[in-house]
Coordinates of C-alpha atoms in Angstrom, one line a residue:
X49 CA -38.8 -35.9 76.1
X50 CA -41.4 -33.2 75.7
X51 CA -42.5 -31.2 72.7
X52 CA -42.3 -27.5 73.9
X53 CA -42.7 -24.1 72.5
X54 CA -39.6 -21.8 72.4
X55 CA -41.2 -19.7 75.2
X56 CA -41.8 -22.8 77.3
X57 CA -38.2 -24.0 76.8
X58 CA -36.8 -20.5 77.8
X59 CA -39.2 -20.4 80.8
X60 CA -37.9 -23.8 82.0
X61 CA -34.3 -22.6 81.7
X62 CA -35.0 -19.3 83.6
X63 CA -36.7 -21.3 86.4
X64 CA -33.9 -23.9 86.6
X65 CA -36.2 -26.8 85.6
X66 CA -34.5 -30.1 84.6
X67 CA -36.0 -31.3 81.3
X68 CA -35.5 -32.7 77.9
X69 CA -37.4 -31.3 74.9
X70 CA -37.8 -30.9 71.2
X71 CA -38.9 -27.6 69.9
X72 CA -42.6 -27.7 68.8
X73 CA -41.4 -27.2 65.1
X74 CA -38.8 -29.9 65.5
X75 CA -35.9 -27.6 64.7
X76 CA -33.8 -28.3 67.8
X77 CA -33.4 -30.5 70.9
X78 CA -32.2 -29.6 74.3
X79 CA -31.5 -31.7 77.4
X80 CA -30.7 -30.4 80.8
X81 CA -30.2 -33.1 83.4
X82 CA -28.4 -30.8 85.8
X83 CA -27.3 -27.1 85.6
X84 CA -23.6 -27.9 85.5
X85 CA -21.0 -25.4 84.3
X86 CA -20.5 -27.0 80.9
X87 CA -22.5 -27.4 77.8
X88 CA -22.2 -29.6 74.7
X89 CA -23.5 -28.2 71.4
X90 CA -23.9 -29.8 68.0
X91 CA -25.2 -27.1 65.7
X92 CA -24.6 -29.0 62.5
X93 CA -25.8 -32.4 63.5
X94 CA -29.2 -31.9 61.8
X95 CA -30.2 -33.4 58.4
X96 CA -33.9 -32.4 58.2
X97 CA -34.8 -30.3 55.2
X98 CA -38.4 -29.1 55.0
X99 CA -40.5 -30.4 52.1
X100 CA -41.4 -27.0 50.7
X101 CA -37.7 -26.6 49.7
X102 CA -37.2 -30.0 48.0
X103 CA -38.1 -29.2 44.4
X104 CA -36.2 -25.9 44.5
X105 CA -32.9 -27.4 45.8
X106 CA -30.2 -28.3 43.3
X107 CA -28.1 -30.2 45.9
X108 CA -28.8 -33.9 46.4
X109 CA -29.4 -35.4 49.8
X110 CA -25.9 -36.9 49.7
X111 CA -24.4 -33.5 48.9
X112 CA -26.1 -32.0 51.9
X113 CA -25.1 -34.9 54.2
X114 CA -21.5 -34.5 53.0
X115 CA -21.3 -31.0 54.4
X116 CA -23.2 -31.7 57.6
X117 CA -21.8 -33.0 60.9
X118 CA -23.6 -36.4 61.4
X119 CA -23.3 -38.1 64.8
X120 CA -21.8 -35.1 66.6
X121 CA -24.8 -35.0 68.9
X122 CA -24.5 -38.8 69.6
X123 CA -20.9 -38.3 70.5
X124 CA -21.9 -36.0 73.5
X125 CA -25.4 -37.3 74.2
X126 CA -24.5 -38.7 77.7
X127 CA -23.6 -35.3 79.1
X128 CA -26.0 -33.3 81.4
X129 CA -26.6 -30.3 79.0
X130 CA -26.8 -30.9 75.2
X131 CA -28.3 -28.5 72.7
X132 CA -28.4 -29.5 69.0
X133 CA -29.9 -28.4 65.7
X134 CA -32.2 -30.8 63.9
X135 CA -32.3 -29.1 60.5
X136 CA -29.8 -29.2 57.8
X137 CA -27.4 -26.3 57.4
X138 CA -28.6 -26.1 53.8
X139 CA -31.9 -24.8 55.2
X140 CA -30.2 -22.3 57.5
X141 CA -26.7 -22.5 59.0
X142 CA -26.7 -22.1 62.8
X143 CA -22.9 -21.5 62.7
X144 CA -23.3 -18.3 60.6
X145 CA -24.8 -15.0 61.6
X146 CA -28.4 -14.3 60.4
X147 CA -27.4 -12.2 57.4
X148 CA -25.4 -15.1 55.9
X149 CA -27.2 -18.0 57.4
X150 CA -29.2 -18.9 54.3
X151 CA -27.0 -20.0 51.3
X152 CA -27.5 -18.8 47.8
X153 CA -24.5 -21.0 46.7
X154 CA -23.0 -23.7 48.8
X155 CA -19.5 -25.1 48.2
X156 CA -19.2 -23.6 44.8
X157 CA -22.6 -24.8 43.5
X158 CA -25.8 -22.8 43.1
X159 CA -28.3 -24.0 45.8
X160 CA -31.7 -23.0 44.5
X161 CA -33.3 -23.4 41.0
X162 CA -35.1 -20.2 41.6
X163 CA -34.4 -17.4 44.1
X164 CA -35.7 -18.4 47.5
X165 CA -39.1 -16.7 48.2
X166 CA -39.0 -14.2 51.1
X167 CA -41.6 -16.2 53.0
X168 CA -39.3 -19.3 52.9
X169 CA -36.3 -17.2 53.9
X170 CA -38.1 -15.7 56.9
X171 CA -39.4 -19.1 57.9
X172 CA -35.8 -20.3 58.1
X173 CA -34.5 -17.2 59.8
X174 CA -37.1 -17.5 62.6
X175 CA -35.8 -20.9 63.5
X176 CA -32.2 -19.5 63.6
X177 CA -33.5 -16.7 65.9
X178 CA -35.2 -19.2 68.1
X179 CA -32.1 -21.3 68.5
X180 CA -30.1 -18.3 69.7
X181 CA -32.8 -17.1 72.0
X182 CA -32.6 -20.4 73.8
X183 CA -28.8 -20.4 73.7
X184 CA -28.8 -16.9 75.2
X185 CA -31.1 -17.9 78.0
X186 CA -29.1 -21.1 78.7
X187 CA -25.7 -19.3 78.9
X188 CA -27.1 -16.4 81.0
X189 CA -28.6 -19.0 83.5
X190 CA -25.3 -20.9 83.8
X191 CA -23.2 -17.8 84.2
X192 CA -25.5 -16.7 87.0
X193 CA -25.0 -20.0 88.7
X194 CA -21.3 -20.5 88.1
X195 CA -18.1 -18.3 88.1
X196 CA -17.1 -19.8 84.7
X197 CA -18.7 -21.9 82.0
X198 CA -17.2 -24.2 79.3
X199 CA -18.9 -25.0 76.0
X200 CA -17.9 -27.9 73.8
X201 CA -18.8 -26.8 70.3
X202 CA -18.7 -30.1 68.4
X203 CA -18.2 -30.4 64.6
X204 CA -16.7 -32.7 62.0
X205 CA -14.9 -32.1 58.7
X206 CA -14.2 -33.9 55.5
X207 CA -10.6 -35.1 55.6
X208 CA -10.6 -36.3 52.0
X209 CA -11.0 -32.8 50.8
X210 CA -7.5 -32.0 51.9
X211 CA -4.4 -32.8 49.8
X212 CA -2.2 -33.2 52.8
X213 CA -2.3 -35.1 56.1
X214 CA -4.8 -33.5 58.5
X215 CA -5.4 -34.2 62.2
X216 CA -8.1 -36.4 63.6
X217 CA -9.0 -33.6 66.0
X218 CA -8.7 -29.9 65.2
X219 CA -9.3 -27.1 67.8
X220 CA -10.2 -23.7 66.4
X221 CA -9.0 -20.9 68.7
X222 CA -8.7 -17.7 66.7
X223 CA -11.7 -16.1 68.4
X224 CA -11.1 -17.0 72.0
X225 CA -9.0 -15.2 74.7
X226 CA -5.8 -17.3 74.2
X227 CA -3.9 -15.2 76.8
X228 CA -6.5 -16.1 79.4
X229 CA -7.4 -19.6 78.2
X230 CA -4.4 -20.9 76.1
X231 CA -3.4 -23.4 78.8
X232 CA -6.9 -24.9 78.7
X233 CA -6.6 -25.4 74.9
X234 CA -3.4 -27.3 75.3
X235 CA -4.9 -29.4 78.0
X236 CA -8.0 -30.2 75.9
X237 CA -5.8 -31.1 72.9
X238 CA -3.7 -33.5 75.1
X239 CA -6.9 -35.2 76.3
X240 CA -8.2 -35.7 72.7
X241 CA -4.9 -37.1 71.7
X242 CA -5.0 -39.8 74.4
X243 CA -7.9 -41.6 72.8
X244 CA -7.5 -45.3 71.8
X245 CA -9.8 -45.5 68.7
X246 CA -10.7 -48.6 66.7
X247 CA -9.6 -49.6 63.2
X248 CA -6.1 -48.2 63.6
X249 CA -7.2 -44.6 63.7
X250 CA -4.5 -42.4 65.2
X251 CA -5.9 -39.6 67.4
X252 CA -3.7 -36.9 66.0
X253 CA -4.4 -33.3 67.1
X254 CA -4.0 -29.8 65.7
X255 CA -4.8 -26.3 66.6
X256 CA -6.1 -24.0 63.8
X257 CA -4.8 -26.6 61.3
X258 CA -7.8 -27.0 59.1
X259 CA -10.3 -24.6 60.7
X260 CA -9.8 -21.6 63.0
X261 CA -12.9 -21.5 65.1
X262 CA -14.7 -18.7 63.1
X263 CA -18.3 -20.0 63.7
X264 CA -21.1 -17.8 64.8
X265 CA -22.0 -20.1 67.7
X266 CA -18.6 -19.6 69.3
X267 CA -18.4 -15.9 68.4
X268 CA -21.9 -15.2 69.7
X269 CA -21.3 -16.9 73.1
X270 CA -17.7 -15.5 73.4
X271 CA -18.8 -11.9 72.7
X272 CA -21.9 -12.0 74.8
X273 CA -20.7 -13.9 77.9
X274 CA -17.5 -12.7 79.5
X275 CA -16.8 -15.8 81.6
X276 CA -17.5 -18.5 79.1
X277 CA -14.9 -20.4 77.1
X278 CA -15.9 -22.2 73.9
X279 CA -13.9 -25.0 72.5
X280 CA -14.5 -25.4 68.8
X281 CA -13.8 -29.1 68.6
X282 CA -13.8 -30.8 65.2
X283 CA -13.3 -34.5 64.4
X284 CA -12.3 -35.5 60.9
X285 CA -14.8 -37.8 59.4
X286 CA -12.8 -40.9 60.2
X287 CA -16.0 -42.3 61.7
X288 CA -17.7 -42.7 58.3
X289 CA -17.1 -43.2 54.6
X290 CA -17.4 -39.7 53.2
X291 CA -17.9 -41.1 49.7
X292 CA -20.7 -43.6 50.4
X293 CA -22.3 -42.1 53.4
X294 CA -21.7 -45.2 55.5
X295 CA -21.4 -44.5 59.3
X296 CA -19.0 -46.6 61.3
X297 CA -20.9 -47.1 64.6
X298 CA -18.0 -48.7 66.4
X299 CA -15.9 -45.6 65.9
X300 CA -18.8 -43.3 66.9
X301 CA -19.4 -45.3 70.0
X302 CA -15.7 -45.3 70.9
X303 CA -15.5 -41.5 70.6
X304 CA -18.7 -41.2 72.6
X305 CA -17.2 -43.4 75.4
X306 CA -14.0 -41.5 75.5
X307 CA -15.8 -38.1 75.6
X308 CA -18.0 -39.4 78.4
X309 CA -14.9 -39.4 80.6
X310 CA -12.8 -36.6 79.1
X311 CA -15.3 -33.8 78.9
X312 CA -16.1 -33.9 82.7
X313 CA -12.4 -34.1 83.4
X314 CA -11.7 -31.0 81.3
X315 CA -14.7 -29.1 82.8
X316 CA -13.4 -29.9 86.3
X317 CA -9.9 -28.8 85.5
X318 CA -11.3 -25.6 84.0
X319 CA -13.4 -24.8 87.1
X320 CA -10.4 -25.5 89.4
X321 CA -8.0 -23.3 87.5
X322 CA -7.8 -19.5 88.3

């Protein structure tokens, strides 16, 4: 892996270079082993929270971790193209547009002891801008190479927050072209429901059951690139103890192993379907 500037990363993409890099400010990682017609993204995987914000933040590290999507990058790390955020969504949320990407309150609690200084706000927003500059370059390159592109937008959610039974896997589809791609949603849902997971976890599935796919990552790509389908794919946090922060590595590895097979199958089916 190389440490590259945003300009160097974009240049590599534009020139079709195979590479793996971390941004020079360590805000994101990107890996391109081959310019295949599918991408795996993990925008909420990051936990980094820059030191200049520590004393001003009212949320504990655990509270931040609870709302992040740990291990979502690991679940898709074996695939040819993976882009992921390294910073916590409490610093700036990559799944929100720039005007709302920096929280003042988060999940009903004030985030900052004192209003965030404009310098700090701009520092965060620049990293948000950089991520989407790279995303734009990547998707433009792939659409130039392929008739269609598929994006797996990986997330997780806290099942204990709900007072009813919720699915292990939820697909958010409210902002995609369901008339054009609805059959692909059903196909992806069936594949996710076929997993044999450890510890007696049932791979139940739902569509717009807990979340509806309203994230900026999906909306930006869908609006900007006409021939790209984004699957907002969320796993409930059955792979960890939400209350203690303990990760269950055997569950994470099982999900990773299943997705290693299922994602290419779905991509192939997508490319072969009119």
